Amino acid sequence: MSMIRSFVLADIITLANAGFGMAAIFLCLNHVTDTRTTYFWAVFILLPLALVCDVLDGFVAHRLKRQSLLGADLDSLADIVSFGVAPAVLGFALGLQGMWDALILIYFVSCGISRLARFNVTAAALSGGTGKVKYYEGTPIPSSIIIVVVLGIAFWQGRIDHLLPFGSFRIGAWIFHPFTLLYAASGSAMISTFRIPKP
């Protein structure tokens, strides 16, 4: 319990981020086993709420000038759940279930993990001793919310499973949905060396 007592408000908000991400994953898994799931649409609310928490935790920590030693690591771990694993599981639940699709989804999550690890290791160097990072190297992992929005529109229009945008075709023995190239592009952008100014 001593660890929990060491949490500051920003840490609680970060854990809410992870909680929303996990709730979204559970809804996706439930949808895979029973496509009649009534509350699946909530995924498209939970993941944007996770994004709100991701923005809010940093704001609260800065505003209150209180952050714990665990804060940065908590943030990265929560982000990989909500903006790495959850979007990948969402894509799988909505029909990206071919073997080529699965490999690309795994690549996407691996890129997200690599991006966060690189940031944690290089943050001190990138801040130039000021404690504030001036730019991101590669796109931040929460940018995957764009894929969630696109899938939300597809879900709303009934364009899921065999009706997914761009269709599907067989490459060798495995099915491939070109839609997964959005995940490949997002993951590749995360591990790129593009410098993006940090607000």
Tab-separated table of C-alpha atoms in Angstrom:
chain	number	residue	atom	x	y	z
A	1	MET	CA	0.000	0.000	0.000
A	2	SER	CA	2.988	2.340	0.455
A	3	MET	CA	3.343	2.574	-3.334
A	4	ILE	CA	-0.277	3.657	-3.723
A	5	ARG	CA	0.211	6.309	-1.036
A	6	SER	CA	3.123	7.693	-3.079
A	7	PHE	CA	0.868	8.376	-6.080
A	8	VAL	CA	0.036	11.981	-6.862
A	9	LEU	CA	-3.098	13.166	-8.674
A	10	ALA	CA	-1.356	13.013	-12.063
A	11	ASP	CA	-0.562	9.315	-11.458
A	12	ILE	CA	-4.221	8.544	-10.724
A	13	ILE	CA	-5.198	10.215	-14.006
A	14	THR	CA	-2.527	8.173	-15.814
A	15	LEU	CA	-3.953	4.971	-14.334
A	16	ALA	CA	-7.402	6.066	-15.525
A	17	ASN	CA	-5.873	6.243	-19.023
A	18	ALA	CA	-4.810	2.591	-18.696
A	19	GLY	CA	-8.183	1.661	-17.211
A	20	PHE	CA	-10.072	3.109	-20.177
A	21	GLY	CA	-7.715	1.256	-22.526
A	22	MET	CA	-8.259	-2.062	-20.757
A	23	ALA	CA	-12.033	-1.580	-20.727
A	24	ALA	CA	-11.871	-1.010	-24.498
A	25	ILE	CA	-9.844	-4.212	-24.936
A	26	PHE	CA	-12.380	-6.222	-22.916
A	27	LEU	CA	-15.227	-4.879	-25.067
A	28	CYS	CA	-13.298	-5.837	-28.213
A	29	LEU	CA	-12.708	-9.370	-26.923
A	30	ASN	CA	-16.389	-9.641	-26.046
A	31	HIS	CA	-17.288	-8.514	-29.588
A	32	VAL	CA	-15.063	-11.214	-31.106
A	33	THR	CA	-16.887	-13.918	-29.156
A	34	ASP	CA	-20.369	-12.418	-29.643
A	35	THR	CA	-20.923	-9.904	-32.455
A	36	ARG	CA	-24.322	-9.025	-30.989
A	37	THR	CA	-22.576	-7.159	-28.170
A	38	THR	CA	-24.713	-4.172	-27.294
A	39	TYR	CA	-22.051	-1.895	-25.865
A	40	PHE	CA	-19.247	-2.285	-28.401
A	41	TRP	CA	-19.733	1.328	-29.542
A	42	ALA	CA	-18.387	2.404	-26.127
A	43	VAL	CA	-14.869	1.545	-27.372
A	44	PHE	CA	-15.026	4.679	-29.505
A	45	ILE	CA	-15.684	6.740	-26.378
A	46	LEU	CA	-13.260	4.978	-24.025
A	47	LEU	CA	-10.158	5.435	-26.181
A	48	PRO	CA	-10.693	9.198	-26.696
A	49	LEU	CA	-11.244	9.408	-22.909
A	50	ALA	CA	-7.873	7.694	-22.479
A	51	LEU	CA	-6.381	10.407	-24.709
A	52	VAL	CA	-7.968	13.106	-22.540
A	53	CYS	CA	-6.372	11.508	-19.469
A	54	ASP	CA	-3.018	11.312	-21.265
A	55	VAL	CA	-3.101	15.056	-21.919
A	56	LEU	CA	-4.563	15.895	-18.512
A	57	ASP	CA	-1.997	14.025	-16.403
A	58	GLY	CA	0.866	16.128	-17.750
A	59	PHE	CA	-1.134	19.325	-17.351
A	60	VAL	CA	-2.026	18.484	-13.732
A	61	ALA	CA	1.550	17.507	-12.862
A	62	HIS	CA	2.856	20.779	-14.321
A	63	ARG	CA	0.093	22.916	-12.817
A	64	LEU	CA	0.366	21.463	-9.310
A	65	LYS	CA	4.151	21.065	-9.618
A	66	ARG	CA	3.790	17.573	-8.190
A	67	GLN	CA	4.968	14.432	-9.932
A	68	SER	CA	6.120	11.101	-8.579
A	69	LEU	CA	9.229	9.141	-9.477
A	70	LEU	CA	6.965	6.622	-11.185
A	71	GLY	CA	5.111	9.207	-13.276
A	72	ALA	CA	7.017	8.932	-16.565
A	73	ASP	CA	7.072	5.136	-16.540
A	74	LEU	CA	3.404	4.933	-15.570
A	75	ASP	CA	2.587	7.214	-18.489
A	76	SER	CA	4.481	5.049	-20.991
A	77	LEU	CA	2.947	1.820	-19.744
A	78	ALA	CA	-0.564	3.288	-19.817
A	79	ASP	CA	0.031	4.613	-23.338
A	80	ILE	CA	1.066	1.238	-24.705
A	81	VAL	CA	-2.171	-0.264	-23.377
A	82	SER	CA	-4.495	2.490	-24.636
A	83	PHE	CA	-2.779	3.588	-27.845
A	84	GLY	CA	-0.844	0.468	-28.828
A	85	VAL	CA	-2.560	-2.742	-27.761
A	86	ALA	CA	-6.157	-1.430	-27.687
A	87	PRO	CA	-6.169	-0.048	-31.275
A	88	ALA	CA	-4.568	-3.288	-32.516
A	89	VAL	CA	-7.179	-5.425	-30.721
A	90	LEU	CA	-9.900	-3.113	-32.075
A	91	GLY	CA	-8.692	-3.682	-35.638
A	92	PHE	CA	-8.638	-7.444	-35.090
A	93	ALA	CA	-12.149	-7.385	-33.560
A	94	LEU	CA	-13.522	-5.497	-36.565
A	95	GLY	CA	-12.182	-7.959	-39.119
A	96	LEU	CA	-8.414	-7.622	-39.569
A	97	GLN	CA	-7.974	-11.287	-38.790
A	98	GLY	CA	-5.830	-12.590	-41.655
A	99	MET	CA	-2.342	-13.793	-40.858
A	100	TRP	CA	-0.737	-10.888	-42.766
A	101	ASP	CA	-3.006	-8.539	-40.809
A	102	ALA	CA	-1.908	-10.088	-37.519
A	103	LEU	CA	1.773	-9.674	-38.410
A	104	ILE	CA	1.221	-5.998	-39.230
A	105	LEU	CA	-0.730	-5.445	-35.999
A	106	ILE	CA	2.137	-7.039	-34.056
A	107	TYR	CA	4.567	-4.765	-35.914
A	108	PHE	CA	2.424	-1.742	-34.978
A	109	VAL	CA	2.438	-2.614	-31.257
A	110	SER	CA	6.179	-3.364	-31.353
A	111	CYS	CA	6.805	0.054	-32.905
A	112	GLY	CA	4.755	1.697	-30.169
A	113	ILE	CA	6.749	-0.059	-27.455
A	114	SER	CA	10.035	0.854	-29.171
A	115	ARG	CA	8.949	4.489	-29.549
A	116	LEU	CA	8.130	4.809	-25.845
A	117	ALA	CA	11.322	3.066	-24.771
A	118	ARG	CA	13.410	5.360	-26.986
A	119	PHE	CA	11.699	8.425	-25.547
A	120	ASN	CA	12.287	7.309	-21.950
A	121	VAL	CA	15.963	6.626	-22.613
A	122	THR	CA	16.663	9.811	-24.591
A	123	ALA	CA	14.373	12.302	-22.798
A	124	ALA	CA	17.159	13.649	-20.595
A	125	ALA	CA	19.472	14.180	-23.574
A	126	LEU	CA	16.713	15.749	-25.683
A	127	SER	CA	15.878	18.218	-22.922
A	128	GLY	CA	19.412	19.593	-22.984
A	129	GLY	CA	19.519	19.632	-19.194
A	130	THR	CA	16.446	21.884	-18.912
A	131	GLY	CA	14.106	19.051	-17.916
A	132	LYS	CA	11.727	19.920	-20.784
A	133	VAL	CA	11.876	17.996	-24.059
A	134	LYS	CA	11.639	20.391	-27.005
A	135	TYR	CA	10.609	17.894	-29.669
A	136	TYR	CA	9.412	14.356	-30.213
A	137	GLU	CA	11.507	11.967	-32.268
A	138	GLY	CA	8.924	10.078	-34.302
A	139	THR	CA	5.188	10.560	-33.907
A	140	PRO	CA	3.841	10.156	-30.353
A	141	ILE	CA	1.961	6.892	-29.801
A	142	PRO	CA	-1.354	8.661	-28.961
A	143	SER	CA	-1.467	9.642	-32.656
A	144	SER	CA	-2.897	6.134	-33.202
A	145	ILE	CA	-6.228	7.622	-32.102
A	146	ILE	CA	-6.560	8.627	-35.772
A	147	ILE	CA	-6.890	4.940	-36.689
A	148	VAL	CA	-9.513	4.538	-33.954
A	149	VAL	CA	-11.514	7.426	-35.445
A	150	VAL	CA	-11.311	5.896	-38.949
A	151	LEU	CA	-12.459	2.532	-37.577
A	152	GLY	CA	-15.234	4.294	-35.669
A	153	ILE	CA	-16.539	5.769	-38.928
A	154	ALA	CA	-16.293	2.354	-40.619
A	155	PHE	CA	-18.173	0.738	-37.713
A	156	TRP	CA	-20.879	3.413	-37.851
A	157	GLN	CA	-21.310	2.788	-41.593
A	158	GLY	CA	-21.354	-1.002	-41.173
A	159	ARG	CA	-18.065	-1.322	-43.098
A	160	ILE	CA	-16.530	-4.017	-40.891
A	161	ASP	CA	-15.533	-7.676	-41.206
A	162	HIS	CA	-15.766	-8.650	-44.918
A	163	LEU	CA	-16.970	-5.095	-45.764
A	164	LEU	CA	-13.884	-3.304	-44.438
A	165	PRO	CA	-12.650	-0.423	-46.638
A	166	PHE	CA	-10.217	-1.527	-49.394
A	167	GLY	CA	-11.451	-5.125	-49.242
A	168	SER	CA	-9.148	-8.114	-48.891
A	169	PHE	CA	-7.238	-10.590	-50.999
A	170	ARG	CA	-5.028	-13.619	-50.602
A	171	ILE	CA	-1.237	-13.445	-50.679
A	172	GLY	CA	0.076	-16.985	-50.699
A	173	ALA	CA	-1.829	-18.993	-48.109
A	174	TRP	CA	-2.885	-15.977	-46.039
A	175	ILE	CA	-5.558	-13.268	-46.254
A	176	PHE	CA	-4.458	-9.616	-46.335
A	177	HIS	CA	-6.598	-6.513	-45.734
A	178	PRO	CA	-4.959	-3.386	-47.221
A	179	PHE	CA	-6.563	-1.418	-44.359
A	180	THR	CA	-3.792	-2.730	-42.095
A	181	LEU	CA	-1.345	-0.562	-44.034
A	182	LEU	CA	-2.679	2.321	-41.896
A	183	TYR	CA	-1.262	0.491	-38.876
A	184	ALA	CA	2.027	-0.145	-40.700
A	185	ALA	CA	2.315	3.542	-41.603
A	186	SER	CA	1.456	4.663	-38.065
A	187	GLY	CA	3.985	2.281	-36.502
A	188	SER	CA	6.715	3.274	-38.965
A	189	ALA	CA	6.091	6.965	-38.236
A	190	MET	CA	6.511	6.274	-34.507
A	191	ILE	CA	9.977	4.780	-34.933
A	192	SER	CA	11.091	7.332	-37.535
A	193	THR	CA	13.611	10.052	-36.750
A	194	PHE	CA	11.287	12.880	-37.791
A	195	ARG	CA	11.444	15.705	-35.269
A	196	ILE	CA	8.056	16.970	-34.178
A	197	PRO	CA	7.979	20.113	-31.969
A	198	LYS	CA	6.556	19.391	-28.518
A	199	PRO	CA	3.899	21.893	-27.367
